[in-house]
Amino acid sequence: LSGDLAFIAATGIAVGAGLAFQTQPYDGPTRVVSVASGDSVWSLAQGVSTTRPLKDVVNDIEELNDVQGALQVGQEVRVPTR
C-alpha cells in the first residue's frame, strides 16, 4: 500500500511539473504571410525577430493556424512578430 501511495504522489508531482513548464499561448501581435515554395513552419519561425526559443515560435505558428502537417503554397499563415 505504501508503494502505491508513493507512486501516486510521484505521478502527481510529475504532472504538476509538466503543467508548470508548459508555455502560454502566444497573444501578441501577428502578421499574415503567404506561404512560398520551400517554406515550412520552422523556416517561418526563423524569420521572427525574438529572444524566445525557436521551438516556442514554431509551436505558436502551429497553434495560431491549427497546422497539422506541411504548409501549402499560397496558404496564408499568421506568424508572431516578436
Short mmCIF file of N, CA and C in Angstrom, two decimals:
data_model
loop_
_atom_site.label_atom_id
_atom_site.label_comp_id
_atom_site.label_asym_id
_atom_site.label_seq_id
_atom_site.Cartn_x
_atom_site.Cartn_y
_atom_site.Cartn_z
N LEU A 1 0.83 -1.21 0.00
CA LEU A 1 0.00 0.00 0.00
C LEU A 1 0.87 1.26 0.00
N SER A 2 1.93 1.28 0.81
CA SER A 2 2.77 2.48 0.85
C SER A 2 3.47 2.70 -0.49
N GLY A 3 3.78 1.61 -1.20
CA GLY A 3 4.38 1.75 -2.53
C GLY A 3 3.40 2.40 -3.51
N ASP A 4 2.14 2.04 -3.40
CA ASP A 4 1.11 2.63 -4.25
C ASP A 4 0.97 4.12 -3.98
N LEU A 5 1.01 4.49 -2.71
CA LEU A 5 0.89 5.91 -2.35
C LEU A 5 2.09 6.70 -2.86
N ALA A 6 3.27 6.11 -2.78
CA ALA A 6 4.47 6.78 -3.27
C ALA A 6 4.38 6.99 -4.78
N PHE A 7 3.88 5.98 -5.49
CA PHE A 7 3.71 6.09 -6.94
C PHE A 7 2.72 7.20 -7.29
N ILE A 8 1.60 7.23 -6.59
CA ILE A 8 0.58 8.25 -6.83
C ILE A 8 1.14 9.64 -6.56
N ALA A 9 1.88 9.78 -5.47
CA ALA A 9 2.47 11.08 -5.14
C ALA A 9 3.49 11.50 -6.20
N ALA A 10 4.33 10.56 -6.63
CA ALA A 10 5.34 10.87 -7.65
C ALA A 10 4.68 11.25 -8.98
N THR A 11 3.62 10.55 -9.34
CA THR A 11 2.90 10.86 -10.57
C THR A 11 2.29 12.25 -10.50
N GLY A 12 1.70 12.59 -9.36
CA GLY A 12 1.11 13.92 -9.18
C GLY A 12 2.13 15.02 -9.29
N ILE A 13 3.31 14.79 -8.73
CA ILE A 13 4.38 15.79 -8.81
C ILE A 13 4.85 15.94 -10.24
N ALA A 14 5.01 14.83 -10.95
CA ALA A 14 5.47 14.88 -12.34
C ALA A 14 4.47 15.59 -13.22
N VAL A 15 3.20 15.33 -13.04
CA VAL A 15 2.16 16.01 -13.83
C VAL A 15 2.16 17.49 -13.52
N GLY A 16 2.25 17.84 -12.26
CA GLY A 16 2.29 19.25 -11.86
C GLY A 16 3.49 19.97 -12.45
N ALA A 17 4.64 19.31 -12.45
CA ALA A 17 5.84 19.91 -13.02
C ALA A 17 5.67 20.12 -14.51
N GLY A 18 5.04 19.16 -15.20
CA GLY A 18 4.80 19.30 -16.63
C GLY A 18 3.91 20.47 -16.94
N LEU A 19 2.88 20.68 -16.15
CA LEU A 19 1.99 21.81 -16.36
C LEU A 19 2.70 23.13 -16.10
N ALA A 20 3.59 23.14 -15.13
CA ALA A 20 4.31 24.36 -14.79
C ALA A 20 5.23 24.80 -15.92
N PHE A 21 5.72 23.84 -16.73
CA PHE A 21 6.66 24.17 -17.79
C PHE A 21 6.00 24.38 -19.14
N GLN A 22 4.69 24.23 -19.23
CA GLN A 22 4.00 24.49 -20.48
C GLN A 22 4.03 25.98 -20.76
N THR A 23 4.27 26.33 -22.02
CA THR A 23 4.27 27.73 -22.38
C THR A 23 2.84 28.22 -22.57
N GLN A 24 2.64 29.48 -22.35
CA GLN A 24 1.33 30.09 -22.55
C GLN A 24 1.12 30.33 -24.04
N PRO A 25 -0.12 30.26 -24.51
CA PRO A 25 -0.39 30.56 -25.92
C PRO A 25 0.06 31.99 -26.25
N TYR A 26 0.59 32.16 -27.44
CA TYR A 26 1.04 33.49 -27.88
C TYR A 26 -0.16 34.39 -28.05
N ASP A 27 -0.11 35.57 -27.45
CA ASP A 27 -1.23 36.51 -27.58
C ASP A 27 -0.76 37.89 -28.02
N GLY A 28 0.42 37.94 -28.62
CA GLY A 28 0.97 39.21 -29.08
C GLY A 28 0.59 39.49 -30.53
N PRO A 29 1.21 40.51 -31.11
CA PRO A 29 0.90 40.89 -32.49
C PRO A 29 1.36 39.82 -33.48
N THR A 30 0.64 39.73 -34.59
CA THR A 30 0.98 38.79 -35.65
C THR A 30 0.97 39.51 -36.99
N ARG A 31 1.51 38.84 -37.98
CA ARG A 31 1.40 39.32 -39.36
C ARG A 31 0.99 38.12 -40.20
N VAL A 32 0.40 38.36 -41.34
CA VAL A 32 -0.03 37.29 -42.22
C VAL A 32 1.00 37.13 -43.32
N VAL A 33 1.44 35.89 -43.52
CA VAL A 33 2.44 35.57 -44.52
C VAL A 33 1.82 34.59 -45.51
N SER A 34 2.04 34.82 -46.78
CA SER A 34 1.61 33.87 -47.81
C SER A 34 2.75 32.88 -48.02
N VAL A 35 2.46 31.60 -47.84
CA VAL A 35 3.49 30.56 -47.91
C VAL A 35 4.01 30.45 -49.34
N ALA A 36 5.34 30.48 -49.46
CA ALA A 36 6.00 30.33 -50.75
C ALA A 36 6.59 28.92 -50.85
N SER A 37 6.96 28.53 -52.04
CA SER A 37 7.58 27.22 -52.26
C SER A 37 8.81 27.07 -51.36
N GLY A 38 8.89 25.98 -50.65
CA GLY A 38 10.02 25.72 -49.78
C GLY A 38 9.84 26.19 -48.35
N ASP A 39 8.79 26.97 -48.09
CA ASP A 39 8.54 27.45 -46.72
C ASP A 39 8.07 26.29 -45.84
N SER A 40 8.44 26.38 -44.59
CA SER A 40 7.97 25.44 -43.57
C SER A 40 7.67 26.24 -42.32
N VAL A 41 7.03 25.61 -41.37
CA VAL A 41 6.77 26.29 -40.10
C VAL A 41 8.10 26.72 -39.49
N TRP A 42 9.10 25.83 -39.56
CA TRP A 42 10.41 26.15 -38.98
C TRP A 42 11.06 27.33 -39.69
N SER A 43 11.00 27.38 -41.02
CA SER A 43 11.64 28.49 -41.73
C SER A 43 10.93 29.80 -41.45
N LEU A 44 9.60 29.76 -41.34
CA LEU A 44 8.86 30.98 -40.98
C LEU A 44 9.22 31.42 -39.57
N ALA A 45 9.36 30.47 -38.66
CA ALA A 45 9.72 30.80 -37.27
C ALA A 45 11.10 31.42 -37.20
N GLN A 46 12.02 30.96 -38.04
CA GLN A 46 13.37 31.52 -38.04
C GLN A 46 13.39 32.97 -38.48
N GLY A 47 12.37 33.42 -39.19
CA GLY A 47 12.28 34.80 -39.64
C GLY A 47 11.73 35.76 -38.60
N VAL A 48 11.32 35.24 -37.44
CA VAL A 48 10.76 36.08 -36.39
C VAL A 48 11.89 36.61 -35.52
N SER A 49 11.95 37.92 -35.36
CA SER A 49 12.97 38.55 -34.53
C SER A 49 12.53 38.50 -33.07
N THR A 50 13.09 37.55 -32.34
CA THR A 50 12.69 37.34 -30.95
C THR A 50 13.83 36.72 -30.16
N THR A 51 13.74 36.84 -28.86
CA THR A 51 14.71 36.16 -27.99
C THR A 51 14.14 34.84 -27.47
N ARG A 52 12.88 34.56 -27.83
CA ARG A 52 12.26 33.31 -27.38
C ARG A 52 12.87 32.12 -28.12
N PRO A 53 12.84 30.95 -27.51
CA PRO A 53 13.37 29.76 -28.19
C PRO A 53 12.62 29.49 -29.50
N LEU A 54 13.35 29.03 -30.50
CA LEU A 54 12.76 28.76 -31.81
C LEU A 54 11.60 27.78 -31.70
N LYS A 55 11.74 26.76 -30.87
CA LYS A 55 10.67 25.76 -30.71
C LYS A 55 9.37 26.41 -30.23
N ASP A 56 9.48 27.42 -29.35
CA ASP A 56 8.28 28.12 -28.88
C ASP A 56 7.59 28.86 -30.03
N VAL A 57 8.39 29.48 -30.90
CA VAL A 57 7.82 30.21 -32.05
C VAL A 57 7.16 29.22 -33.02
N VAL A 58 7.81 28.07 -33.23
CA VAL A 58 7.22 27.03 -34.07
C VAL A 58 5.87 26.60 -33.50
N ASN A 59 5.84 26.34 -32.20
CA ASN A 59 4.59 25.95 -31.55
C ASN A 59 3.52 27.02 -31.70
N ASP A 60 3.92 28.29 -31.57
CA ASP A 60 2.97 29.40 -31.73
C ASP A 60 2.35 29.38 -33.13
N ILE A 61 3.18 29.23 -34.15
CA ILE A 61 2.68 29.22 -35.53
C ILE A 61 1.73 28.06 -35.74
N GLU A 62 2.10 26.90 -35.23
CA GLU A 62 1.24 25.72 -35.37
C GLU A 62 -0.10 25.94 -34.68
N GLU A 63 -0.07 26.52 -33.49
CA GLU A 63 -1.31 26.73 -32.73
C GLU A 63 -2.16 27.86 -33.31
N LEU A 64 -1.51 28.95 -33.75
CA LEU A 64 -2.25 30.07 -34.32
C LEU A 64 -3.00 29.67 -35.60
N ASN A 65 -2.46 28.68 -36.30
CA ASN A 65 -3.00 28.31 -37.61
C ASN A 65 -3.58 26.90 -37.66
N ASP A 66 -3.63 26.25 -36.53
CA ASP A 66 -4.13 24.87 -36.46
C ASP A 66 -3.44 24.00 -37.51
N VAL A 67 -2.11 24.10 -37.57
CA VAL A 67 -1.32 23.35 -38.55
C VAL A 67 -1.16 21.92 -38.08
N GLN A 68 -1.50 20.98 -38.94
CA GLN A 68 -1.38 19.55 -38.62
C GLN A 68 -0.33 18.86 -39.49
N GLY A 69 0.12 19.49 -40.52
CA GLY A 69 1.09 18.87 -41.43
C GLY A 69 1.85 19.95 -42.18
N ALA A 70 2.24 19.62 -43.40
CA ALA A 70 3.02 20.55 -44.21
C ALA A 70 2.17 21.76 -44.63
N LEU A 71 2.83 22.88 -44.78
CA LEU A 71 2.16 24.08 -45.29
C LEU A 71 1.99 23.94 -46.80
N GLN A 72 0.97 24.61 -47.33
CA GLN A 72 0.69 24.58 -48.77
C GLN A 72 1.05 25.93 -49.38
N VAL A 73 1.65 25.90 -50.57
CA VAL A 73 1.99 27.13 -51.28
C VAL A 73 0.73 27.96 -51.44
N GLY A 74 0.82 29.24 -51.09
CA GLY A 74 -0.31 30.15 -51.18
C GLY A 74 -1.14 30.22 -49.91
N GLN A 75 -0.93 29.29 -49.00
CA GLN A 75 -1.66 29.30 -47.72
C GLN A 75 -1.28 30.56 -46.95
N GLU A 76 -2.26 31.22 -46.35
CA GLU A 76 -1.99 32.39 -45.53
C GLU A 76 -1.85 31.95 -44.08
N VAL A 77 -0.73 32.33 -43.48
CA VAL A 77 -0.37 31.86 -42.14
C VAL A 77 -0.10 33.05 -41.24
N ARG A 78 -0.70 33.03 -40.05
CA ARG A 78 -0.41 34.05 -39.05
C ARG A 78 0.89 33.70 -38.35
N VAL A 79 1.80 34.68 -38.27
CA VAL A 79 3.12 34.48 -37.68
C VAL A 79 3.35 35.55 -36.61
N PRO A 80 3.87 35.15 -35.45
CA PRO A 80 4.17 36.16 -34.42
C PRO A 80 5.17 37.18 -34.95
N THR A 81 5.08 38.40 -34.44
CA THR A 81 6.04 39.42 -34.85
C THR A 81 7.13 39.62 -33.80
N ARG A 82 7.01 38.92 -32.67
CA ARG A 82 8.06 39.02 -31.65
C ARG A 82 8.23 37.72 -30.91
#
